[in-house]
Amino acid sequence: MKQIAKIEAFELMDSRSNPTVGVRTTLSDGARGFALAPSGASTGQHEAHELRDQDNNRYGGKGVKTAVKNVTDIIAPALIKLGTVCQSAVDRTLLELDGTENKGKVGANAILATSLSVARAAAASYRMPLYRYLGGVNAQRLPTPMMNILNGGAHAANNIDIQEFMIIPAGASSFAEALRQCSEIYHALGSMLKSMGLTISVGDEGGYAPNLDSDETAIQIIVDAIEKAGYSTDEVKIALDAASSEWYENGVYHLPKRDVIYTVDEMINHWETLCRDYPIVSIEDGLAEDDWKGWTRLTERLGGQIQLVGDDLFVTNRARLKQGFEAAAGNAILVKPNQIGTLSETMEVVVMAKNRGYSAVISHRSGETEDTTIADLAVATNAGQIKTGAPCRSERVAKYNRLLVIESELRGQL
Ligand code: 2PG
Ligand code: MG
């Protein structure tokens, strides 16, 4: 039986220069797995708890020494004693060690980095690529990128309230082809912005972050960039992540950068109008995380036409997704491993969504690292969609490069 021999934890750095937890697991046969936790900016209130030191003398309170210590002092002895690398047993032990609803005791960052590093070590021990270890013979579908090329909201210091404007190369015949189309459109957008005298500096996820007149202008420029790159909006569609929980206060939506206030119904009307006027096929967090009644109405109005993705709404959590089924809220879930904390729970929520006909989009966080687990996870679960930023900034590109390698491996096998 394969056993865990050693677990080491490190305080490392993420793409926003904030500390994060890295864990290295070594098995008794010498196989090793290494994983890092990502970190969000527009985090949902119902996410698992990211444990930070709150010591203002270090990293503005964002140090993760406590989480690192929890891995070495609490998690490592228990998992070594467990005597197996079976992922469900490992993840169950992690849940028991924490014992809280939101993983606030040991910390979801400590738990996730451990959970992923054990899976990586086990895959290495079996000499399998991670997607094959996690997904078995079924793992074969490369995801379509939902690629963020223009940033706003909490991810950029510009005047745009919508957090992410994304392109979906729906007509591409392969992942490599999809990535090429997106990259060409990204470059076309950059040169258009430059010729308009606008900034081509980028936001946290690598998308451009210019100041623009309105959401409509942002979408129109993307449509123009799609065409300038030689594609049509029949082939390449648009998706938005409003991250509107950030706007919700006292039952209305206050878009802070433009200082506009919408009631719930006005907000829904706004999305409906944008979908009528532009080739938008997916809207994430069009309404706030606890606006269940609004979500039901939004889904009645737009759920038959477009994908309505719950991110802050569902937080990769089975109980929240169940609530969504009951309220007929949304028709897709964003899947972020660190919102829930363990790999097993993450994979279970994808199955649960699919069984109910909801689609699943595997996602990065705005604070990322070189860890590429989500690329393998997207293939292992056959999720069909991945959101992992612009084709710019190595922490984003690492996931795309991993998918290119997986695609060529799968081609060789099939
Ligand atoms: C989102 C994510 C990732 P953050 O809202 O979907 O794009 O952002 O990690 O800041 O929550
Ligand atoms: Mg989101």
CSV table of C-alpha atoms and ligand atoms in Angstrom, one decimal:
chain,number,residue,atom,x,y,z
A,1,MET,CA,0.0,0.0,0.0
A,2,LYS,CA,1.3,3.5,-0.9
A,3,GLN,CA,1.9,5.6,2.1
A,4,ILE,CA,2.7,9.2,2.9
A,5,ALA,CA,6.2,9.5,4.3
A,6,LYS,CA,6.6,13.3,4.6
A,7,ILE,CA,4.7,16.5,4.2
A,8,GLU,CA,6.5,19.8,4.0
A,9,ALA,CA,4.9,23.3,3.8
A,10,PHE,CA,6.2,26.6,2.6
A,11,GLU,CA,5.2,30.2,2.7
A,12,LEU,CA,5.5,31.2,-1.0
A,13,MET,CA,4.4,34.0,-3.3
A,14,ASP,CA,1.4,34.5,-5.6
A,15,SER,CA,1.0,36.6,-8.7
A,16,ARG,CA,-0.1,39.6,-6.8
A,17,SER,CA,2.9,39.4,-4.5
A,18,ASN,CA,0.8,38.0,-1.6
A,19,PRO,CA,2.0,35.0,0.4
A,20,THR,CA,0.4,31.7,-0.3
A,21,VAL,CA,0.8,28.1,1.0
A,22,GLY,CA,2.9,25.5,-1.0
A,23,VAL,CA,2.9,21.9,0.1
A,24,ARG,CA,5.2,19.1,-0.9
A,25,THR,CA,4.2,15.5,-0.2
A,26,THR,CA,6.7,12.6,-0.4
A,27,LEU,CA,5.5,9.0,-0.5
A,28,SER,CA,7.2,6.0,1.0
A,29,ASP,CA,8.4,5.0,-2.6
A,30,GLY,CA,10.0,8.4,-3.0
A,31,ALA,CA,7.3,9.9,-5.4
A,32,ARG,CA,6.7,13.5,-4.8
A,33,GLY,CA,3.8,16.0,-5.4
A,34,PHE,CA,3.9,19.7,-5.0
A,35,ALA,CA,1.0,22.1,-5.1
A,36,LEU,CA,0.2,25.8,-4.2
A,37,ALA,CA,-3.1,27.4,-3.2
A,38,PRO,CA,-4.4,30.3,-5.3
A,39,SER,CA,-6.2,33.4,-3.8
A,40,GLY,CA,-9.2,35.5,-4.9
A,41,ALA,CA,-9.9,39.2,-4.8
A,42,SER,CA,-13.7,39.3,-5.4
A,43,THR,CA,-14.2,36.5,-2.9
A,44,GLY,CA,-17.7,35.2,-2.1
A,45,GLN,CA,-18.8,35.5,1.5
A,46,HIS,CA,-19.6,31.8,1.6
A,47,GLU,CA,-16.2,30.5,0.5
A,48,ALA,CA,-14.0,28.3,2.7
A,49,HIS,CA,-11.8,30.4,4.9
A,50,GLU,CA,-8.3,31.4,3.7
A,51,LEU,CA,-6.2,31.6,6.8
A,52,ARG,CA,-3.9,34.7,7.0
A,53,ASP,CA,-1.8,35.6,10.0
A,54,GLN,CA,-3.3,39.1,10.5
A,55,ASP,CA,0.2,40.2,11.7
A,56,ASN,CA,0.5,43.7,10.3
A,57,ASN,CA,4.2,43.6,10.7
A,58,ARG,CA,4.5,41.1,7.9
A,59,TYR,CA,3.0,41.4,4.4
A,60,GLY,CA,0.3,43.8,5.6
A,61,GLY,CA,-1.2,41.0,7.7
A,62,LYS,CA,-1.4,38.6,4.7
A,63,GLY,CA,1.4,36.2,5.8
A,64,VAL,CA,0.5,32.5,5.9
A,65,LYS,CA,2.9,31.2,8.6
A,66,THR,CA,0.0,29.9,10.7
A,67,ALA,CA,-1.4,28.0,7.8
A,68,VAL,CA,2.0,26.6,7.0
A,69,LYS,CA,2.5,25.6,10.7
A,70,ASN,CA,-1.0,23.9,10.6
A,71,VAL,CA,0.2,21.7,7.7
A,72,THR,CA,3.4,20.6,9.5
A,73,ASP,CA,2.0,20.3,13.0
A,74,ILE,CA,-1.6,19.2,12.5
A,75,ILE,CA,-2.0,17.8,9.0
A,76,ALA,CA,1.3,16.0,8.4
A,77,PRO,CA,1.3,13.7,11.5
A,78,ALA,CA,-2.4,12.7,10.8
A,79,LEU,CA,-1.9,11.9,7.2
A,80,ILE,CA,1.3,10.0,7.8
A,81,LYS,CA,-0.5,8.0,10.4
A,82,LEU,CA,-3.4,7.4,8.0
A,83,GLY,CA,-1.2,5.1,6.0
A,84,THR,CA,-2.9,5.5,2.6
A,85,VAL,CA,-2.9,8.0,-0.3
A,86,CYS,CA,-6.5,7.2,-1.2
A,87,GLN,CA,-7.8,10.7,-2.0
A,88,SER,CA,-11.2,10.3,-0.4
A,89,ALA,CA,-9.6,9.0,2.9
A,90,VAL,CA,-7.1,11.8,2.8
A,91,ASP,CA,-9.7,14.5,2.2
A,92,ARG,CA,-12.0,13.1,4.8
A,93,THR,CA,-9.2,13.3,7.3
A,94,LEU,CA,-8.5,16.9,6.4
A,95,LEU,CA,-12.2,17.7,7.0
A,96,GLU,CA,-12.1,15.9,10.3
A,97,LEU,CA,-8.9,17.7,11.4
A,98,ASP,CA,-10.5,21.0,10.7
A,99,GLY,CA,-14.0,20.2,12.0
A,100,THR,CA,-15.5,23.6,11.1
A,101,GLU,CA,-18.1,24.4,8.4
A,102,ASN,CA,-15.8,26.9,6.6
A,103,LYS,CA,-12.4,25.2,7.2
A,104,GLY,CA,-11.5,28.2,9.3
A,105,LYS,CA,-9.5,26.3,11.9
A,106,VAL,CA,-6.8,24.7,9.9
A,107,GLY,CA,-7.4,27.0,6.9
A,108,ALA,CA,-8.7,26.2,3.4
A,109,ASN,CA,-5.3,27.3,1.9
A,110,ALA,CA,-3.5,24.8,4.1
A,111,ILE,CA,-6.0,22.1,3.3
A,112,LEU,CA,-6.2,22.6,-0.4
A,113,ALA,CA,-2.4,22.7,-1.0
A,114,THR,CA,-2.1,19.5,0.9
A,115,SER,CA,-5.0,17.8,-0.8
A,116,LEU,CA,-3.6,18.6,-4.3
A,117,SER,CA,-0.1,17.7,-3.4
A,118,VAL,CA,-1.1,14.3,-2.2
A,119,ALA,CA,-3.0,13.7,-5.5
A,120,ARG,CA,0.1,14.8,-7.4
A,121,ALA,CA,2.3,12.5,-5.4
A,122,ALA,CA,0.0,9.6,-5.9
A,123,ALA,CA,-0.2,10.3,-9.7
A,124,ALA,CA,3.6,10.4,-9.8
A,125,SER,CA,3.9,7.2,-7.9
A,126,TYR,CA,1.6,5.5,-10.4
A,127,ARG,CA,3.5,7.1,-13.2
A,128,MET,CA,0.4,8.7,-14.6
A,129,PRO,CA,-0.3,12.2,-15.7
A,130,LEU,CA,-2.5,14.0,-13.1
A,131,TYR,CA,-5.6,14.2,-15.4
A,132,ARG,CA,-5.4,10.4,-16.0
A,133,TYR,CA,-5.0,9.6,-12.3
A,134,LEU,CA,-7.9,11.8,-11.4
A,135,GLY,CA,-10.2,11.0,-14.3
A,136,GLY,CA,-9.3,7.5,-15.3
A,137,VAL,CA,-10.0,6.3,-18.9
A,138,ASN,CA,-12.8,8.8,-19.1
A,139,ALA,CA,-10.6,11.8,-19.0
A,140,GLN,CA,-10.4,12.9,-22.6
A,141,ARG,CA,-12.2,16.2,-23.2
A,142,LEU,CA,-10.1,19.3,-23.6
A,143,PRO,CA,-12.0,22.4,-22.3
A,144,THR,CA,-13.0,25.4,-24.4
A,145,PRO,CA,-11.3,28.5,-23.0
A,146,MET,CA,-13.5,31.2,-21.6
A,147,MET,CA,-10.7,33.8,-22.0
A,148,ASN,CA,-10.6,37.0,-20.1
A,149,ILE,CA,-9.1,39.7,-22.4
A,150,LEU,CA,-10.4,42.9,-20.8
A,151,ASN,CA,-10.4,43.5,-17.0
A,152,GLY,CA,-12.4,45.8,-14.8
A,153,GLY,CA,-14.0,45.6,-11.4
A,154,ALA,CA,-11.8,44.6,-8.4
A,155,HIS,CA,-9.1,43.3,-10.8
A,156,ALA,CA,-8.1,46.5,-12.5
A,157,ALA,CA,-7.5,50.2,-11.6
A,158,ASN,CA,-9.7,51.5,-14.5
A,159,ASN,CA,-13.3,52.9,-14.7
A,160,ILE,CA,-15.0,49.6,-15.8
A,161,ASP,CA,-17.4,47.9,-13.3
A,162,ILE,CA,-17.8,44.5,-15.0
A,163,GLN,CA,-14.9,42.4,-13.8
A,164,GLU,CA,-14.2,40.2,-16.8
A,165,PHE,CA,-14.9,40.4,-20.5
A,166,MET,CA,-14.1,37.1,-22.1
A,167,ILE,CA,-14.1,35.4,-25.5
A,168,ILE,CA,-15.2,31.9,-26.2
A,169,PRO,CA,-13.8,30.3,-29.4
A,170,ALA,CA,-16.9,28.1,-29.7
A,171,GLY,CA,-16.2,27.0,-33.3
A,172,ALA,CA,-12.6,25.9,-32.9
A,173,SER,CA,-11.8,22.3,-33.9
A,174,SER,CA,-9.1,21.7,-31.1
A,175,PHE,CA,-7.8,23.3,-28.0
A,176,ALA,CA,-4.6,24.4,-29.8
A,177,GLU,CA,-6.8,26.1,-32.5
A,178,ALA,CA,-9.0,27.7,-29.8
A,179,LEU,CA,-5.9,29.1,-28.0
A,180,ARG,CA,-4.5,30.4,-31.3
A,181,GLN,CA,-7.8,32.2,-32.1
A,182,CYS,CA,-7.9,33.8,-28.6
A,183,SER,CA,-4.3,34.9,-28.8
A,184,GLU,CA,-4.8,36.5,-32.2
A,185,ILE,CA,-7.8,38.3,-30.9
A,186,TYR,CA,-5.9,39.4,-27.8
A,187,HIS,CA,-3.2,40.9,-30.0
A,188,ALA,CA,-5.8,42.6,-32.3
A,189,LEU,CA,-7.4,44.1,-29.2
A,190,GLY,CA,-4.0,45.4,-27.9
A,191,SER,CA,-3.2,47.1,-31.2
A,192,MET,CA,-6.6,48.6,-31.5
A,193,LEU,CA,-6.4,50.0,-28.0
A,194,LYS,CA,-2.9,51.4,-28.7
A,195,SER,CA,-4.1,53.1,-31.9
A,196,MET,CA,-7.0,54.6,-30.0
A,197,GLY,CA,-4.4,56.2,-27.6
A,198,LEU,CA,-5.6,53.9,-24.8
A,199,THR,CA,-3.4,52.1,-22.3
A,200,ILE,CA,-2.4,48.5,-22.9
A,201,SER,CA,-1.4,47.9,-19.3
A,202,VAL,CA,-3.0,44.7,-18.0
A,203,GLY,CA,-5.1,43.7,-15.0
A,204,ASP,CA,-4.6,40.9,-12.5
A,205,GLU,CA,-5.6,38.2,-14.9
A,206,GLY,CA,-3.6,39.6,-17.9
A,207,GLY,CA,-6.5,41.2,-19.8
A,208,TYR,CA,-6.1,44.8,-20.9
A,209,ALA,CA,-7.5,47.4,-18.5
A,210,PRO,CA,-8.2,50.6,-20.3
A,211,ASN,CA,-10.6,53.4,-19.3
A,212,LEU,CA,-13.6,53.3,-21.6
A,213,ASP,CA,-17.0,55.1,-21.9
A,214,SER,CA,-19.2,52.2,-21.0
A,215,ASP,CA,-19.7,48.4,-20.8
A,216,GLU,CA,-21.2,48.6,-24.3
A,217,THR,CA,-18.0,50.3,-25.6
A,218,ALA,CA,-15.9,47.5,-24.0
A,219,ILE,CA,-18.0,44.8,-25.6
A,220,GLN,CA,-18.1,46.6,-29.0
A,221,ILE,CA,-14.3,46.9,-29.0
A,222,ILE,CA,-14.0,43.2,-28.4
A,223,VAL,CA,-16.4,42.5,-31.2
A,224,ASP,CA,-14.2,44.7,-33.4
A,225,ALA,CA,-11.1,42.8,-32.3
A,226,ILE,CA,-12.7,39.5,-33.1
A,227,GLU,CA,-13.4,40.8,-36.6
A,228,LYS,CA,-10.0,42.5,-37.0
A,229,ALA,CA,-8.3,39.1,-36.2
A,230,GLY,CA,-10.3,37.6,-39.1
A,231,TYR,CA,-13.0,35.8,-37.2
A,232,SER,CA,-16.8,36.3,-37.0
A,233,THR,CA,-19.0,36.4,-34.0
A,234,ASP,CA,-20.6,33.2,-35.2
A,235,GLU,CA,-17.3,31.5,-34.4
A,236,VAL,CA,-16.1,33.5,-31.3
A,237,LYS,CA,-18.6,34.5,-28.7
A,238,ILE,CA,-18.5,36.7,-25.6
A,239,ALA,CA,-18.9,36.0,-21.9
A,240,LEU,CA,-19.0,38.3,-19.0
A,241,ASP,CA,-18.2,38.0,-15.3
A,242,ALA,CA,-20.0,40.8,-13.6
A,243,ALA,CA,-18.9,39.8,-10.1
A,244,SER,CA,-21.9,41.7,-9.0
A,245,SER,CA,-21.8,40.6,-5.3
A,246,GLU,CA,-19.3,43.5,-5.1
A,247,TRP,CA,-22.0,45.9,-6.1
A,248,TYR,CA,-24.9,44.7,-3.9
A,249,GLU,CA,-26.0,46.9,-1.0
A,250,ASN,CA,-29.3,47.2,0.7
A,251,GLY,CA,-31.2,45.3,-2.0
A,252,VAL,CA,-29.9,47.3,-5.0
A,253,TYR,CA,-26.8,47.2,-7.2
A,254,HIS,CA,-24.5,50.1,-6.9
A,255,LEU,CA,-21.8,50.0,-9.6
A,256,PRO,CA,-19.0,51.9,-7.8
A,257,LYS,CA,-16.8,53.1,-10.6
A,258,ARG,CA,-19.6,54.6,-12.6
A,259,ASP,CA,-21.7,55.4,-9.6
A,260,VAL,CA,-24.9,54.0,-11.1
A,261,ILE,CA,-27.6,52.3,-9.1
A,262,TYR,CA,-29.8,49.5,-10.5
A,263,THR,CA,-32.7,47.8,-8.8
A,264,VAL,CA,-32.7,44.0,-9.2
A,265,ASP,CA,-35.1,44.2,-12.2
A,266,GLU,CA,-33.2,47.0,-13.8
A,267,MET,CA,-30.0,44.9,-13.4
A,268,ILE,CA,-31.8,42.0,-15.1
A,269,ASN,CA,-33.0,44.3,-17.9
A,270,HIS,CA,-29.5,45.6,-18.4
A,271,TRP,CA,-28.2,42.0,-19.0
A,272,GLU,CA,-31.1,41.2,-21.3
A,273,THR,CA,-30.4,44.3,-23.4
A,274,LEU,CA,-26.7,43.5,-23.6
A,275,CYS,CA,-27.5,39.9,-24.7
A,276,ARG,CA,-29.9,41.2,-27.3
A,277,ASP,CA,-27.4,43.6,-28.8
A,278,TYR,CA,-24.2,41.6,-28.6
A,279,PRO,CA,-23.1,37.9,-29.1
A,280,ILE,CA,-23.0,37.2,-25.3
A,281,VAL,CA,-23.5,33.5,-24.5
A,282,SER,CA,-22.6,33.4,-20.8
A,283,ILE,CA,-22.9,35.7,-17.8
A,284,GLU,CA,-21.3,34.9,-14.4
A,285,ASP,CA,-22.6,36.4,-11.2
A,286,GLY,CA,-25.0,38.6,-13.0
A,287,LEU,CA,-26.6,39.0,-9.6
A,288,ALA,CA,-25.3,38.8,-6.0
A,289,GLU,CA,-24.4,35.8,-3.9
A,290,ASP,CA,-27.5,36.0,-1.7
A,291,ASP,CA,-30.0,37.5,-4.1
A,292,TRP,CA,-31.7,34.1,-4.6
A,293,LYS,CA,-35.1,35.6,-5.7
A,294,GLY,CA,-33.3,37.8,-8.2
A,295,TRP,CA,-31.4,34.7,-9.5
A,296,THR,CA,-34.6,32.8,-10.0
A,297,ARG,CA,-36.1,35.7,-12.0
A,298,LEU,CA,-32.8,36.2,-14.0
A,299,THR,CA,-32.9,32.5,-14.8
A,300,GLU,CA,-36.5,32.6,-15.9
A,301,ARG,CA,-35.7,35.5,-18.2
A,302,LEU,CA,-32.4,34.5,-19.7
A,303,GLY,CA,-31.7,30.8,-18.7
A,304,GLY,CA,-33.2,29.5,-21.9
A,305,GLN,CA,-30.9,31.6,-24.1
A,306,ILE,CA,-27.5,31.8,-22.3
A,307,GLN,CA,-25.3,30.2,-19.7
A,308,LEU,CA,-25.8,31.8,-16.2
A,309,VAL,CA,-22.8,30.9,-14.1
A,310,GLY,CA,-22.9,30.9,-10.3
A,311,ASP,CA,-19.5,31.7,-8.8
A,312,ASP,CA,-20.0,33.7,-5.5
A,313,LEU,CA,-23.5,32.2,-5.6
A,314,PHE,CA,-22.5,28.5,-5.4
A,315,VAL,CA,-18.8,28.8,-4.2
A,316,THR,CA,-18.1,25.2,-5.4
A,317,ASN,CA,-20.2,24.0,-2.5
A,318,ARG,CA,-22.7,21.2,-2.8
A,319,ALA,CA,-25.2,22.6,-0.3
A,320,ARG,CA,-25.3,26.0,-2.1
A,321,LEU,CA,-25.6,24.2,-5.5
A,322,LYS,CA,-28.5,22.2,-4.1
A,323,GLN,CA,-30.1,25.4,-3.0
A,324,GLY,CA,-29.6,26.6,-6.5
A,325,PHE,CA,-31.4,23.6,-7.9
A,326,GLU,CA,-34.3,24.1,-5.6
A,327,ALA,CA,-34.6,27.8,-6.5
A,328,ALA,CA,-34.0,27.1,-10.2
A,329,ALA,CA,-31.1,29.6,-10.0
A,330,GLY,CA,-28.5,29.7,-12.8
A,331,ASN,CA,-27.7,26.8,-15.1
A,332,ALA,CA,-23.9,26.5,-14.6
A,333,ILE,CA,-21.4,26.5,-11.8
A,334,LEU,CA,-17.9,28.0,-11.6
A,335,VAL,CA,-15.6,25.5,-10.0
A,336,LYS,CA,-12.7,26.9,-7.9
A,337,PRO,CA,-10.9,24.3,-5.7
A,338,ASN,CA,-9.9,26.8,-3.0
A,339,GLN,CA,-13.5,28.0,-2.6
A,340,ILE,CA,-14.3,24.6,-1.0
A,341,GLY,CA,-10.8,23.3,0.1
A,342,THR,CA,-10.4,19.7,-0.9
A,343,LEU,CA,-10.0,18.0,-4.3
A,344,SER,CA,-12.7,15.4,-3.5
A,345,GLU,CA,-15.3,18.0,-2.7
A,346,THR,CA,-14.4,19.9,-5.9
A,347,MET,CA,-14.7,16.8,-8.1
A,348,GLU,CA,-18.0,15.8,-6.4
A,349,VAL,CA,-19.6,19.2,-7.1
A,350,VAL,CA,-18.8,18.8,-10.8
A,351,VAL,CA,-20.6,15.5,-11.0
A,352,MET,CA,-23.5,16.8,-9.0
A,353,ALA,CA,-23.9,19.8,-11.4
A,354,LYS,CA,-23.7,17.6,-14.5
A,355,ASN,CA,-26.2,15.1,-13.2
A,356,ARG,CA,-28.7,18.0,-13.0
A,357,GLY,CA,-27.9,19.4,-16.4
A,358,TYR,CA,-25.9,22.3,-15.1
A,359,SER,CA,-22.6,23.0,-16.9
A,360,ALA,CA,-19.3,23.4,-15.1
A,361,VAL,CA,-16.5,25.8,-15.7
A,362,ILE,CA,-13.2,25.0,-14.0
A,363,SER,CA,-11.6,28.3,-12.9
A,364,HIS,CA,-8.4,30.0,-11.6
A,365,ARG,CA,-8.4,32.8,-9.1
A,366,SER,CA,-7.2,36.3,-9.7
A,367,GLY,CA,-4.2,35.6,-7.4
A,368,GLU,CA,-2.5,32.6,-9.0
A,369,THR,CA,0.7,30.7,-9.1
A,370,GLU,CA,2.6,28.4,-11.5
A,371,ASP,CA,0.4,25.5,-10.2
A,372,THR,CA,-1.4,24.0,-13.2
A,373,THR,CA,-3.7,21.5,-11.4
A,374,ILE,CA,-6.9,23.2,-12.8
A,375,ALA,CA,-5.8,22.3,-16.3
A,376,ASP,CA,-5.6,18.6,-15.4
A,377,LEU,CA,-8.8,18.9,-13.4
A,378,ALA,CA,-10.7,20.3,-16.4
A,379,VAL,CA,-9.7,17.3,-18.5
A,380,ALA,CA,-10.2,14.8,-15.7
A,381,THR,CA,-13.8,15.9,-15.1
A,382,ASN,CA,-14.5,16.5,-18.8
A,383,ALA,CA,-15.9,19.8,-17.7
A,384,GLY,CA,-15.8,21.3,-21.2
A,385,GLN,CA,-14.9,24.8,-20.1
A,386,ILE,CA,-12.0,26.5,-18.4
A,387,LYS,CA,-11.6,30.1,-17.2
A,388,THR,CA,-7.9,30.9,-16.6
A,389,GLY,CA,-7.3,34.4,-17.8
A,390,ALA,CA,-5.6,36.1,-20.7
A,391,PRO,CA,-2.8,34.5,-22.8
A,392,CYS,CA,-0.5,36.8,-20.9
A,393,ARG,CA,1.3,36.5,-17.5
A,394,SER,CA,3.0,33.2,-16.9
A,395,GLU,CA,0.7,32.1,-14.1
A,396,ARG,CA,-2.2,32.1,-16.6
A,397,VAL,CA,-0.2,30.9,-19.6
A,398,ALA,CA,1.1,27.9,-17.6
A,399,LYS,CA,-2.4,26.5,-17.5
A,400,TYR,CA,-2.8,26.9,-21.3
A,401,ASN,CA,0.6,25.4,-21.9
A,402,ARG,CA,-0.3,22.4,-19.8
A,403,LEU,CA,-3.5,21.9,-21.8
A,404,LEU,CA,-1.6,22.0,-25.0
A,405,VAL,CA,0.7,19.3,-23.7
A,406,ILE,CA,-2.3,17.2,-22.5
A,407,GLU,CA,-4.0,17.6,-25.9
A,408,SER,CA,-1.0,16.3,-27.7
A,409,GLU,CA,-0.7,13.4,-25.2
A,410,LEU,CA,-4.4,12.5,-25.8
A,411,ARG,CA,-4.0,12.7,-29.6
A,412,GLY,CA,-1.1,10.2,-29.3
A,413,GLN,CA,-3.3,7.8,-27.4
A,414,LEU,CA,-6.6,8.0,-29.2
B,1,2PG,C1,-13.9,35.3,-10.4
B,1,2PG,C2,-12.4,35.1,-10.0
B,1,2PG,C3,-11.6,34.6,-11.1
B,1,2PG,P1,-11.4,36.2,-7.9
B,1,2PG,O1,-14.6,36.1,-9.9
B,1,2PG,O2,-14.4,34.5,-11.1
B,1,2PG,O3,-11.6,35.2,-12.3
B,1,2PG,O4,-11.9,36.3,-9.4
B,1,2PG,O5,-10.4,35.1,-7.9
B,1,2PG,O6,-10.9,37.5,-7.6
B,1,2PG,O7,-12.6,35.8,-7.1
B,2,MG,MG,-16.4,35.3,-10.8
